[in-house]
mmCIF file of C-alpha atoms in Angstrom:
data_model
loop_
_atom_site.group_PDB
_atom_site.id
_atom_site.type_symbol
_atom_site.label_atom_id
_atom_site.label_comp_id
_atom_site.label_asym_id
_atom_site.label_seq_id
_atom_site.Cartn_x
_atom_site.Cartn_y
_atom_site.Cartn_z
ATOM 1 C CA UNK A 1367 -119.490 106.658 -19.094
ATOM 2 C CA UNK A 1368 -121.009 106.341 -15.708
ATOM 3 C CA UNK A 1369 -118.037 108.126 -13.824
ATOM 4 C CA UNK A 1370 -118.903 111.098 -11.265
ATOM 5 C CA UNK A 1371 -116.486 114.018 -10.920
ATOM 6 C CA UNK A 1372 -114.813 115.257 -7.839
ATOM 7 C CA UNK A 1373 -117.574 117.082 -6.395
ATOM 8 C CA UNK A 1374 -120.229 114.209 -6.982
ATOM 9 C CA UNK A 1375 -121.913 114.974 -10.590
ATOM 10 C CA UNK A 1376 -122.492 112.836 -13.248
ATOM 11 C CA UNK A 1377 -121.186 114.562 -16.215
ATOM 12 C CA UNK A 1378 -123.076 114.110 -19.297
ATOM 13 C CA UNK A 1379 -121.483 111.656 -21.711
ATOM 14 C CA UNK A 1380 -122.661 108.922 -24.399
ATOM 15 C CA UNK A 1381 -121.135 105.390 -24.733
ATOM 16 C CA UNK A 1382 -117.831 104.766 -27.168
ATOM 17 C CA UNK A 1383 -120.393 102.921 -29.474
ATOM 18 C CA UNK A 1384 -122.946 105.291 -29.572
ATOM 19 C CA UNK A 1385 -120.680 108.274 -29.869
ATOM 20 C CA UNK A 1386 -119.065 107.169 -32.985
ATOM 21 C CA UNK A 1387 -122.367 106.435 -34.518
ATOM 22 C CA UNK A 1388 -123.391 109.660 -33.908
ATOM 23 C CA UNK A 1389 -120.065 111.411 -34.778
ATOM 24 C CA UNK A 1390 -120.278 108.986 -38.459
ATOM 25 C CA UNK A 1391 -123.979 110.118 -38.714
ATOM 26 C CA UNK A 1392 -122.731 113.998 -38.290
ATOM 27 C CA UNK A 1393 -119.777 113.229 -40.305
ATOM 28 C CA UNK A 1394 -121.891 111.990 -43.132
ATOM 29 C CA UNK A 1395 -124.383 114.915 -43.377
ATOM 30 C CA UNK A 1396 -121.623 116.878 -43.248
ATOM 31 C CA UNK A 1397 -120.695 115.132 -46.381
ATOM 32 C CA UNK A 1398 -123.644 115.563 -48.520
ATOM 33 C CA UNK A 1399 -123.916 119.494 -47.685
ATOM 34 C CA UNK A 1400 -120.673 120.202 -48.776
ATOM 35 C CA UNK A 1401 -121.299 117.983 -52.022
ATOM 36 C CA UNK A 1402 -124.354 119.858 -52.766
ATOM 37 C CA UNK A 1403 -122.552 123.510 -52.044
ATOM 38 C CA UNK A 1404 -119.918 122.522 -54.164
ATOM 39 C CA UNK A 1405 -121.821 121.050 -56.507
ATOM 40 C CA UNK A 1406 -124.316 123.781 -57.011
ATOM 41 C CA UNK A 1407 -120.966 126.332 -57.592
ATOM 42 C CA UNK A 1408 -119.920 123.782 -60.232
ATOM 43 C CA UNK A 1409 -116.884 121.878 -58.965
ATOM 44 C CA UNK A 1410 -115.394 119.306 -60.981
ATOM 45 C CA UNK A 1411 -115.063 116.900 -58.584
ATOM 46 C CA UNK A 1412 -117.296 117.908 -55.718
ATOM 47 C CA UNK A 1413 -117.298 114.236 -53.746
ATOM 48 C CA UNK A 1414 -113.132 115.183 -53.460
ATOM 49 C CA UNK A 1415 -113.862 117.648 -51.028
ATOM 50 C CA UNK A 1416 -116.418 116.407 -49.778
ATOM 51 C CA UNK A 1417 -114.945 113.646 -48.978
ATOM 52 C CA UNK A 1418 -111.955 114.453 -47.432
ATOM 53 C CA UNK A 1419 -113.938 117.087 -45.100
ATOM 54 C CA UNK A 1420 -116.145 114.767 -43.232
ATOM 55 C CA UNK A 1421 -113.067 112.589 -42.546
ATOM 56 C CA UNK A 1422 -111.571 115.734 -40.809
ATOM 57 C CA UNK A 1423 -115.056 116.156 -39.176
ATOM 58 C CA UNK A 1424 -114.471 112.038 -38.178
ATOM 59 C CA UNK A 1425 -111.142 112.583 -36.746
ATOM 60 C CA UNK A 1426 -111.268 115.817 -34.867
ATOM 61 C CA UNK A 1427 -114.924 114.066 -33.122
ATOM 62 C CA UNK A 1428 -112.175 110.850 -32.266
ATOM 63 C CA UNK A 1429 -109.517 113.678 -31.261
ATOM 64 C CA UNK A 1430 -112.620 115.448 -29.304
ATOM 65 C CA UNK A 1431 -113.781 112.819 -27.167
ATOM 66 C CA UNK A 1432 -110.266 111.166 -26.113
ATOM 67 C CA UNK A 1433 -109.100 114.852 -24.957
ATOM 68 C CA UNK A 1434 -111.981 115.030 -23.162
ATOM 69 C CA UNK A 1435 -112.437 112.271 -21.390
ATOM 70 C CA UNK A 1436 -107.991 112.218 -20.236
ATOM 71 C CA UNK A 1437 -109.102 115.725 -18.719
ATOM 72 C CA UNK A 1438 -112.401 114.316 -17.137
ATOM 73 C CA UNK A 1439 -110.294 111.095 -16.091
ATOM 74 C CA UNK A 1440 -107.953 113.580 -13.465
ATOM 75 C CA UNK A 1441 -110.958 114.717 -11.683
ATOM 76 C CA UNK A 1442 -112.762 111.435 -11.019
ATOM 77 C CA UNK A 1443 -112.218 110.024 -7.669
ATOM 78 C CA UNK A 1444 -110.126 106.601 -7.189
ATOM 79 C CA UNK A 1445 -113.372 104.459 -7.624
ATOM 80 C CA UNK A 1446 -111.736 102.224 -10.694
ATOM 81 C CA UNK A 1447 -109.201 100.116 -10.831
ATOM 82 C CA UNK A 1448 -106.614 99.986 -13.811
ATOM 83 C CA UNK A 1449 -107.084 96.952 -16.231
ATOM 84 C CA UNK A 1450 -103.628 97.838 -17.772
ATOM 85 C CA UNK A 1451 -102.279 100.538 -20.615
ATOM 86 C CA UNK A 1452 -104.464 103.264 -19.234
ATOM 87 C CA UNK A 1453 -107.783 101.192 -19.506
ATOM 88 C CA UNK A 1454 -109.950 101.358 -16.675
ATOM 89 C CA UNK A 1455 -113.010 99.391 -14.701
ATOM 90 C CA UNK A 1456 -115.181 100.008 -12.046
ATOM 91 C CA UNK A 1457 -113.656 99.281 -8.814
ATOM 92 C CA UNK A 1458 -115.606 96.737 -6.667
ATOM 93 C CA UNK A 1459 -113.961 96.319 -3.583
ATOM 94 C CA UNK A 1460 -112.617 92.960 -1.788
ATOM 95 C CA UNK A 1461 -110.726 93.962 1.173
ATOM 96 C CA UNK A 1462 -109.042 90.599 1.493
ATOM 97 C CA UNK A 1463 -107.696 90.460 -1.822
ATOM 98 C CA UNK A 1464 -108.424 93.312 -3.967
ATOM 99 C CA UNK A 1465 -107.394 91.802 -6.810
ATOM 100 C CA UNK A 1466 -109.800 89.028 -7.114
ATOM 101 C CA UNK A 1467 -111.986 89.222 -10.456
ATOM 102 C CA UNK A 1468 -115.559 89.365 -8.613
ATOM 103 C CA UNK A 1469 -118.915 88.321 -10.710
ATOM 104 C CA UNK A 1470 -119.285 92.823 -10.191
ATOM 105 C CA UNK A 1471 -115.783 93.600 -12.187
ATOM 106 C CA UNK A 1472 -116.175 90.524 -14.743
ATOM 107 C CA UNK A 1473 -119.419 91.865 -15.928
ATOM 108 C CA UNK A 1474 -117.614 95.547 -16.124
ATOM 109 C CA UNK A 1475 -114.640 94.139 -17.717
ATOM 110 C CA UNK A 1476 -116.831 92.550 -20.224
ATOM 111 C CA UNK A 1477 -119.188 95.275 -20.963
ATOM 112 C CA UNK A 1478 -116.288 97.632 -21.506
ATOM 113 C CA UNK A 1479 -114.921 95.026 -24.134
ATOM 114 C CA UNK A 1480 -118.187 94.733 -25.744
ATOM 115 C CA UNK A 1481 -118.609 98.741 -25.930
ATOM 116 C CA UNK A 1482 -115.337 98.939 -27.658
ATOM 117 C CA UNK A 1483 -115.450 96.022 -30.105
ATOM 118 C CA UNK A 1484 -118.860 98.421 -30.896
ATOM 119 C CA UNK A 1485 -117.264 101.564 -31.283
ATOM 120 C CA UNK A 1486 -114.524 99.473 -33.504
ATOM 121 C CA UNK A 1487 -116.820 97.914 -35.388
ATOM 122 C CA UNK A 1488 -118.593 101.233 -36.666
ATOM 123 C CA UNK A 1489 -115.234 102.652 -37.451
ATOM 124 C CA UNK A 1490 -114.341 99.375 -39.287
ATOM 125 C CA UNK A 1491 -111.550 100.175 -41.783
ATOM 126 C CA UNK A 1492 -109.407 102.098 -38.943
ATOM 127 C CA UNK A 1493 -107.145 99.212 -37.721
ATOM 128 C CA UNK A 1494 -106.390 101.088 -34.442
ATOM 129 C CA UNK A 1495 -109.864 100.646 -32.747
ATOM 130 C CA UNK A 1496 -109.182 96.504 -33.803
ATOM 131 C CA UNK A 1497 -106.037 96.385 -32.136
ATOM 132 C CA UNK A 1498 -107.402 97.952 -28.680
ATOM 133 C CA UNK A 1499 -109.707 95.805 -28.690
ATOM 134 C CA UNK A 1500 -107.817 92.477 -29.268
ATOM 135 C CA UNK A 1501 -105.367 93.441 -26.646
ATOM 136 C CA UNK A 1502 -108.044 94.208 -24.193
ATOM 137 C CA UNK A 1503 -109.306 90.862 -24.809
ATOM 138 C CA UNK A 1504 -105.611 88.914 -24.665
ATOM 139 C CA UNK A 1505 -105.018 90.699 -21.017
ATOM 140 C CA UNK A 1506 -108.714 89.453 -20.049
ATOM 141 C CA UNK A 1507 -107.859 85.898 -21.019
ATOM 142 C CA UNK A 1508 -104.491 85.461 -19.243
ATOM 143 C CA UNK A 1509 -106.273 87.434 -16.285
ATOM 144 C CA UNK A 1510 -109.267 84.750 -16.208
ATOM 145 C CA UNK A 1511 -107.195 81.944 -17.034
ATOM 146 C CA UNK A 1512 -105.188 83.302 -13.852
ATOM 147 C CA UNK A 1513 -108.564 83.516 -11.672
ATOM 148 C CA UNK A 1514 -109.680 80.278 -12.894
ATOM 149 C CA UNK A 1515 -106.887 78.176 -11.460
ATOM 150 C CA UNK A 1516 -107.655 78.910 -7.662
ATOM 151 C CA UNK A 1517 -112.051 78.932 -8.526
ATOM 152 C CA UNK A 1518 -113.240 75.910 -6.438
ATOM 153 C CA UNK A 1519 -116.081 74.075 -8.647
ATOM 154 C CA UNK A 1520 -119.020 75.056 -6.575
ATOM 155 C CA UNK A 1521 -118.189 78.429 -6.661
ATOM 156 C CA UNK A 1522 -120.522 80.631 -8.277
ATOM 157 C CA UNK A 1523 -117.841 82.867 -9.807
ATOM 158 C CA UNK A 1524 -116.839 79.589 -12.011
ATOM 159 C CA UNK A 1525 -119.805 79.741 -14.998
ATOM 160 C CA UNK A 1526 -118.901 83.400 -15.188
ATOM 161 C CA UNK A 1527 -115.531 83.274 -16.263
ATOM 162 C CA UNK A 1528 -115.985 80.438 -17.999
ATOM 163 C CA UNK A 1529 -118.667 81.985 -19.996
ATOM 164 C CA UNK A 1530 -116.550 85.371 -19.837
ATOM 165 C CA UNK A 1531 -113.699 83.161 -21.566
ATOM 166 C CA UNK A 1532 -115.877 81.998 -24.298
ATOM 167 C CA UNK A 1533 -116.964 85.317 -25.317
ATOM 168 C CA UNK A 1534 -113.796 87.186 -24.791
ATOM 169 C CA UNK A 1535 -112.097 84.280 -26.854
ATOM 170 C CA UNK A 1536 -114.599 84.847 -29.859
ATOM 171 C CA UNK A 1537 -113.819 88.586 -29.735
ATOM 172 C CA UNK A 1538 -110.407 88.491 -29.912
ATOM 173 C CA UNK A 1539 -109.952 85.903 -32.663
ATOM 174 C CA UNK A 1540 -112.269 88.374 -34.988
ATOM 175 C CA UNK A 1541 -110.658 91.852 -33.978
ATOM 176 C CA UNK A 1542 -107.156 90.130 -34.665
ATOM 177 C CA UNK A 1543 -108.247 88.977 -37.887
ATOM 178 C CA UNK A 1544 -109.506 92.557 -38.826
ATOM 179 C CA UNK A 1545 -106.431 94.128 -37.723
ATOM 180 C CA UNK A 1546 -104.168 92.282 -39.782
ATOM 181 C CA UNK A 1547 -106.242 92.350 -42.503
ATOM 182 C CA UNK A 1548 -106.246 95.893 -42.225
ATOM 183 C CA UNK A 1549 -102.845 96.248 -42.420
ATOM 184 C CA UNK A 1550 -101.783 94.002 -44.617
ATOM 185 C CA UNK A 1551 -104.301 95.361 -47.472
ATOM 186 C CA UNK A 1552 -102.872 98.744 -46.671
ATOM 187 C CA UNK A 1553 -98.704 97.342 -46.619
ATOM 188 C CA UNK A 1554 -99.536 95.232 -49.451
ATOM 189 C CA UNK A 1555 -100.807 98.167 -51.509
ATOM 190 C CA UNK A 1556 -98.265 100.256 -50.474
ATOM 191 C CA UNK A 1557 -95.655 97.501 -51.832
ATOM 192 C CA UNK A 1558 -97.627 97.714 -54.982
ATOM 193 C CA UNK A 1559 -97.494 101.311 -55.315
ATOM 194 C CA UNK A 1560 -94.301 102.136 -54.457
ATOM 195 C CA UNK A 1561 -91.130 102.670 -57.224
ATOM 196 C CA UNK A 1562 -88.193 102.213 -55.169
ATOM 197 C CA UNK A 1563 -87.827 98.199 -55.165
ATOM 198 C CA UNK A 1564 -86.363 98.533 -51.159
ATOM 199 C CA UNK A 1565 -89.499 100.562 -50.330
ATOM 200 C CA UNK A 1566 -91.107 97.802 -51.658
ATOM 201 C CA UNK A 1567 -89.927 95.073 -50.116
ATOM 202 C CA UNK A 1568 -89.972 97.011 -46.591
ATOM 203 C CA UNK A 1569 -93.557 97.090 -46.928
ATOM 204 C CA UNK A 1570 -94.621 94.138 -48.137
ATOM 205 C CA UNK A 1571 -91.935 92.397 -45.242
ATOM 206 C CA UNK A 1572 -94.018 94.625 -42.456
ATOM 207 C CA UNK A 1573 -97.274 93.065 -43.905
ATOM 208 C CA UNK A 1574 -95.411 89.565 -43.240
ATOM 209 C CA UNK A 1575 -94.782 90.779 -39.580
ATOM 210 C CA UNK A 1576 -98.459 91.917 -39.316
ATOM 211 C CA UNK A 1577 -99.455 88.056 -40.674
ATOM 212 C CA UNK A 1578 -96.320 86.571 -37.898
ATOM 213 C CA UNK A 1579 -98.424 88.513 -35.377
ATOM 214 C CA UNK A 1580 -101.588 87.331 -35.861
ATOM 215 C CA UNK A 1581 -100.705 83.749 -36.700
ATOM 216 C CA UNK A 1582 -98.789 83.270 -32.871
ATOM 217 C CA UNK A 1583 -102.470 83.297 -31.825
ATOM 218 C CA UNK A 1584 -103.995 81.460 -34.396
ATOM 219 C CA UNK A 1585 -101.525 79.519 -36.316
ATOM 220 C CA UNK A 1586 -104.421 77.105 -38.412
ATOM 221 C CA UNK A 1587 -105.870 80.085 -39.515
ATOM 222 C CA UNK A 1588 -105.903 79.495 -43.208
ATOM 223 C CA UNK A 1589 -106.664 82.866 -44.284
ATOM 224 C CA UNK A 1590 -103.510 83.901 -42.539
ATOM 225 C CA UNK A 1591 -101.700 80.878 -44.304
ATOM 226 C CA UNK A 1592 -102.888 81.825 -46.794
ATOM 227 C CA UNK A 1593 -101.909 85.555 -46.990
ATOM 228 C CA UNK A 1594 -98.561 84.822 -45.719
ATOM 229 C CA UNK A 1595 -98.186 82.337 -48.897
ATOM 230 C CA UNK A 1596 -99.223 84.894 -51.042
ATOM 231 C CA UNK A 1597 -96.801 87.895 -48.974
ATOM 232 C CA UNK A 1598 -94.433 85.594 -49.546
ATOM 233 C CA UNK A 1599 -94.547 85.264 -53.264
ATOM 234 C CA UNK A 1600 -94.658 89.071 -53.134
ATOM 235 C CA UNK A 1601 -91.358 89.805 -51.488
ATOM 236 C CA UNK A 1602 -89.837 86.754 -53.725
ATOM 237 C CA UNK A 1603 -91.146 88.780 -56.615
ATOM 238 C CA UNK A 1604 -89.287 92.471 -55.785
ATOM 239 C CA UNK A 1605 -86.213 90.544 -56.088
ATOM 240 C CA UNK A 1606 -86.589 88.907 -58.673
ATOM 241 C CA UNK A 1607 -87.555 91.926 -60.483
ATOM 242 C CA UNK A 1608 -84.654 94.200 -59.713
ATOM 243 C CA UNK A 1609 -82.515 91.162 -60.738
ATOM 244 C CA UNK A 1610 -83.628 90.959 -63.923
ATOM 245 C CA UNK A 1611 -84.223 94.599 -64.441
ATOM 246 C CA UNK A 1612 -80.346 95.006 -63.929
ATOM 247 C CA UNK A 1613 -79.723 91.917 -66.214
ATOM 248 C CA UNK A 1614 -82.215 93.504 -69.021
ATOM 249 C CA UNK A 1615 -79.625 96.764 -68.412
ATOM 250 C CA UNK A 1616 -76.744 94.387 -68.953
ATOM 251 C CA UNK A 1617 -78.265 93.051 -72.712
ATOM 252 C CA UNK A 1618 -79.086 95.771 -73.819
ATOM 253 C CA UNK A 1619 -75.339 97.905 -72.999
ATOM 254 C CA UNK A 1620 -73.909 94.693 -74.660
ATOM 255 C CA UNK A 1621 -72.589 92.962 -71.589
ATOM 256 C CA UNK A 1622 -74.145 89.404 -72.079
ATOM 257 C CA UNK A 1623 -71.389 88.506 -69.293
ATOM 258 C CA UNK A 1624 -72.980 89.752 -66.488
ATOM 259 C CA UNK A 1625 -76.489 90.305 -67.668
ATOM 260 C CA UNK A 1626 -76.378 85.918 -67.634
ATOM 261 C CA UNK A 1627 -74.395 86.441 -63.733
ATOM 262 C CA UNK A 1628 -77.497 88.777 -62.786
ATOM 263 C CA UNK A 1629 -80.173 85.984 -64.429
ATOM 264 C CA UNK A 1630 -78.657 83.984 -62.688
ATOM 265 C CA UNK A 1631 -78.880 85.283 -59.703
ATOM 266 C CA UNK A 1632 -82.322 85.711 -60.023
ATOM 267 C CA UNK A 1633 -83.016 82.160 -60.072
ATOM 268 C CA UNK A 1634 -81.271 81.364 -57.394
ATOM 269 C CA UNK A 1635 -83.325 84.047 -55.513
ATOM 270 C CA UNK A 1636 -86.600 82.089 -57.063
ATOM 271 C CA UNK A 1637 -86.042 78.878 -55.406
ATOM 272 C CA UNK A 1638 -83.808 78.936 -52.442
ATOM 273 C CA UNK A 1639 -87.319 78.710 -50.035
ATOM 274 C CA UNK A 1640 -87.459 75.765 -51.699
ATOM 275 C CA UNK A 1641 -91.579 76.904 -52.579
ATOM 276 C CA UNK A 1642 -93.188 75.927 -55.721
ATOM 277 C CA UNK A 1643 -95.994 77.945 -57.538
ATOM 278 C CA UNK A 1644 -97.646 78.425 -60.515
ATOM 279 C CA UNK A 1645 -96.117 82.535 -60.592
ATOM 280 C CA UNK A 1646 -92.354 81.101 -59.886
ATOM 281 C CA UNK A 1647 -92.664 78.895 -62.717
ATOM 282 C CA UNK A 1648 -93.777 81.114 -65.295
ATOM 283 C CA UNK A 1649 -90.746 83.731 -63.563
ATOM 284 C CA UNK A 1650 -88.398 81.349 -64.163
ATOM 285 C CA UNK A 1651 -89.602 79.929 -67.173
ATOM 286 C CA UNK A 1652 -88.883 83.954 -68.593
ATOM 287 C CA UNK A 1653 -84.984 83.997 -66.989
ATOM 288 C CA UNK A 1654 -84.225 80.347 -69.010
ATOM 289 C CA UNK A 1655 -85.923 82.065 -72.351
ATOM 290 C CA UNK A 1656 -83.684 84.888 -71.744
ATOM 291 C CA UNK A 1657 -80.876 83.003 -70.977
ATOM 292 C CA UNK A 1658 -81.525 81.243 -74.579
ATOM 293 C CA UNK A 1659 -81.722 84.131 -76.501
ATOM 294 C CA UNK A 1660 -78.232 86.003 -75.022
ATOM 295 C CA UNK A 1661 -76.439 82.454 -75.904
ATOM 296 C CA UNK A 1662 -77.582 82.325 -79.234
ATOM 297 C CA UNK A 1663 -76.970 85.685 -79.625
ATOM 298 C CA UNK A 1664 -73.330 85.692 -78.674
ATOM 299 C CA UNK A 1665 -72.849 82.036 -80.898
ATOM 300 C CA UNK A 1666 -74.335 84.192 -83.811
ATOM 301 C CA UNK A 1667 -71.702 86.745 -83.702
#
């Protein structure tokens, strides 16, 4: 941070990026002395612990620093200018339109995007840090794309934001991707884990929002195709399951009547996407064996 507080003083303060390097370093010692206490005192599972008390060390250092810096932030004199959602640049003033997106605040803007996708990047596997940083870059581009309708060609401002553009563009097609991927490994997991088969599907139909999301930007992206595909297939599946589930119920209490009605049912809820894969077939392929074996059971009666 290069802010100065009300009565002129630069307070001390380190970067986003190298912060959270510093807070992971901390966070990993951390780590390794209480493996080694616990260790040494004979704990069956010492890395547990461990474990879960440098992520509280992580977390409270994240806590820390925001805290900090929303208290710092009422103190500072009005010498930035709000980007949007509480983000801030440095404030170079144009009196006759102090909105314009001078060489001085593109090079801010950009710097502060390139100090978060840092901090991000080092916290990798938190999908929060990806998300700021995607958004910062979406209200960038429809900002430049803005600027860059009234920049005459000659002007000097014009390789700047084009250039800006470019990079901003390559940032927020990779801290997108990372997001949803984030989240979709988490939802999709969750799906997996879960018992309750409308639990289930809730999840894995959030990680098909989360893909939705990602693919209004970038709808060729074929690992997001791809994912949805598979997401799909997933939420196809948790029906299909509870369907036949209630059908096997049905057999085995002796009603063949509605344990065929529930089969049924299920392969109606296979195909009505009208999508063809090799796990649909072999799903189906099941419900028509079972289907067999209840008729010839009630013809051998």
């Amino acid at each position: 941070m290069n802010t100065r507080t009300g009565n002129g003083r630069r307070p001390f303060w380190l970067p986003a990026s190298n912060y959270y390097v510093l807070a992971f370093a901390v966070a990993t010692a951390f780590f390794f002395l209480v493996w080694g206490i616990l260790h040494d005192g004979g704990e069956d599972m010492p890395w547990a612990t461990a474990g879960v008390s440098a992520s509280m060390v992580l977390i409270v250092s994240v806590v820390l620093r925001e805290v900090i810096l929303r208290r710092a932030s009422r103190h500072l004199r009005p010498t930035q200018l709000p980007l949007s959602s509480g983000r801030s640049i440095p404030q170079h003033s144009d009196q006759r339109n102090p909105d314009k997106l001078t060489l001085e605040r593109n090079a801010a803007i950009l710097s502060e995007i390139q100090k978060k996708s840092d901090a991000a990047n080092v916290l990798n596997r938190l999908s929060a840090g990806h998300r700021e940083v995607f958004e910062l870059c979406g209200e960038y581009m429809a900002r430049n794309e803005s600027e860059l309708k009234g920049v005459s060609p000659g002007s000097p401002r014009l390789p700047a934001l084009l250039k800006g553009r470019a990079a901003v563009a390559d940032f927020h097609r990779y801290h997108l991707l990372k997001w949803a991927q984030i989240e979709v490994h988490s939802l999709t997991s969750e799906a997996r884990d879960l018992d309750d088969p409308e639990h289930k599907r809730r999840s894995a139909k959030a990680a098909m929002g989360i893909i939705d999301t990602a693919l209004r930007s970038y709808p060729e992206e074929e690992s997001l195709l791809e994912s949805r595909e598979v997401i799909r297939d997933m939420v196809v599946s948790i029906g299909v399951s509870e369907w036949v589930e209630r059908a096997e119920r049905a057999t085995f209490e002796g009603d063949y009547a509605a344990a065929k009605e529930l089969y049924r049912e299920a392969l109606f809820y296979l195909g009505r996407d009208n999508v063809q894969s090799e796990g649909r077939s072999a799903a189906a392929e099941r419900i028509h064996e079972e289907l067999e074996r209840i008729r010839q059971t009630e013809n051998g009666r």
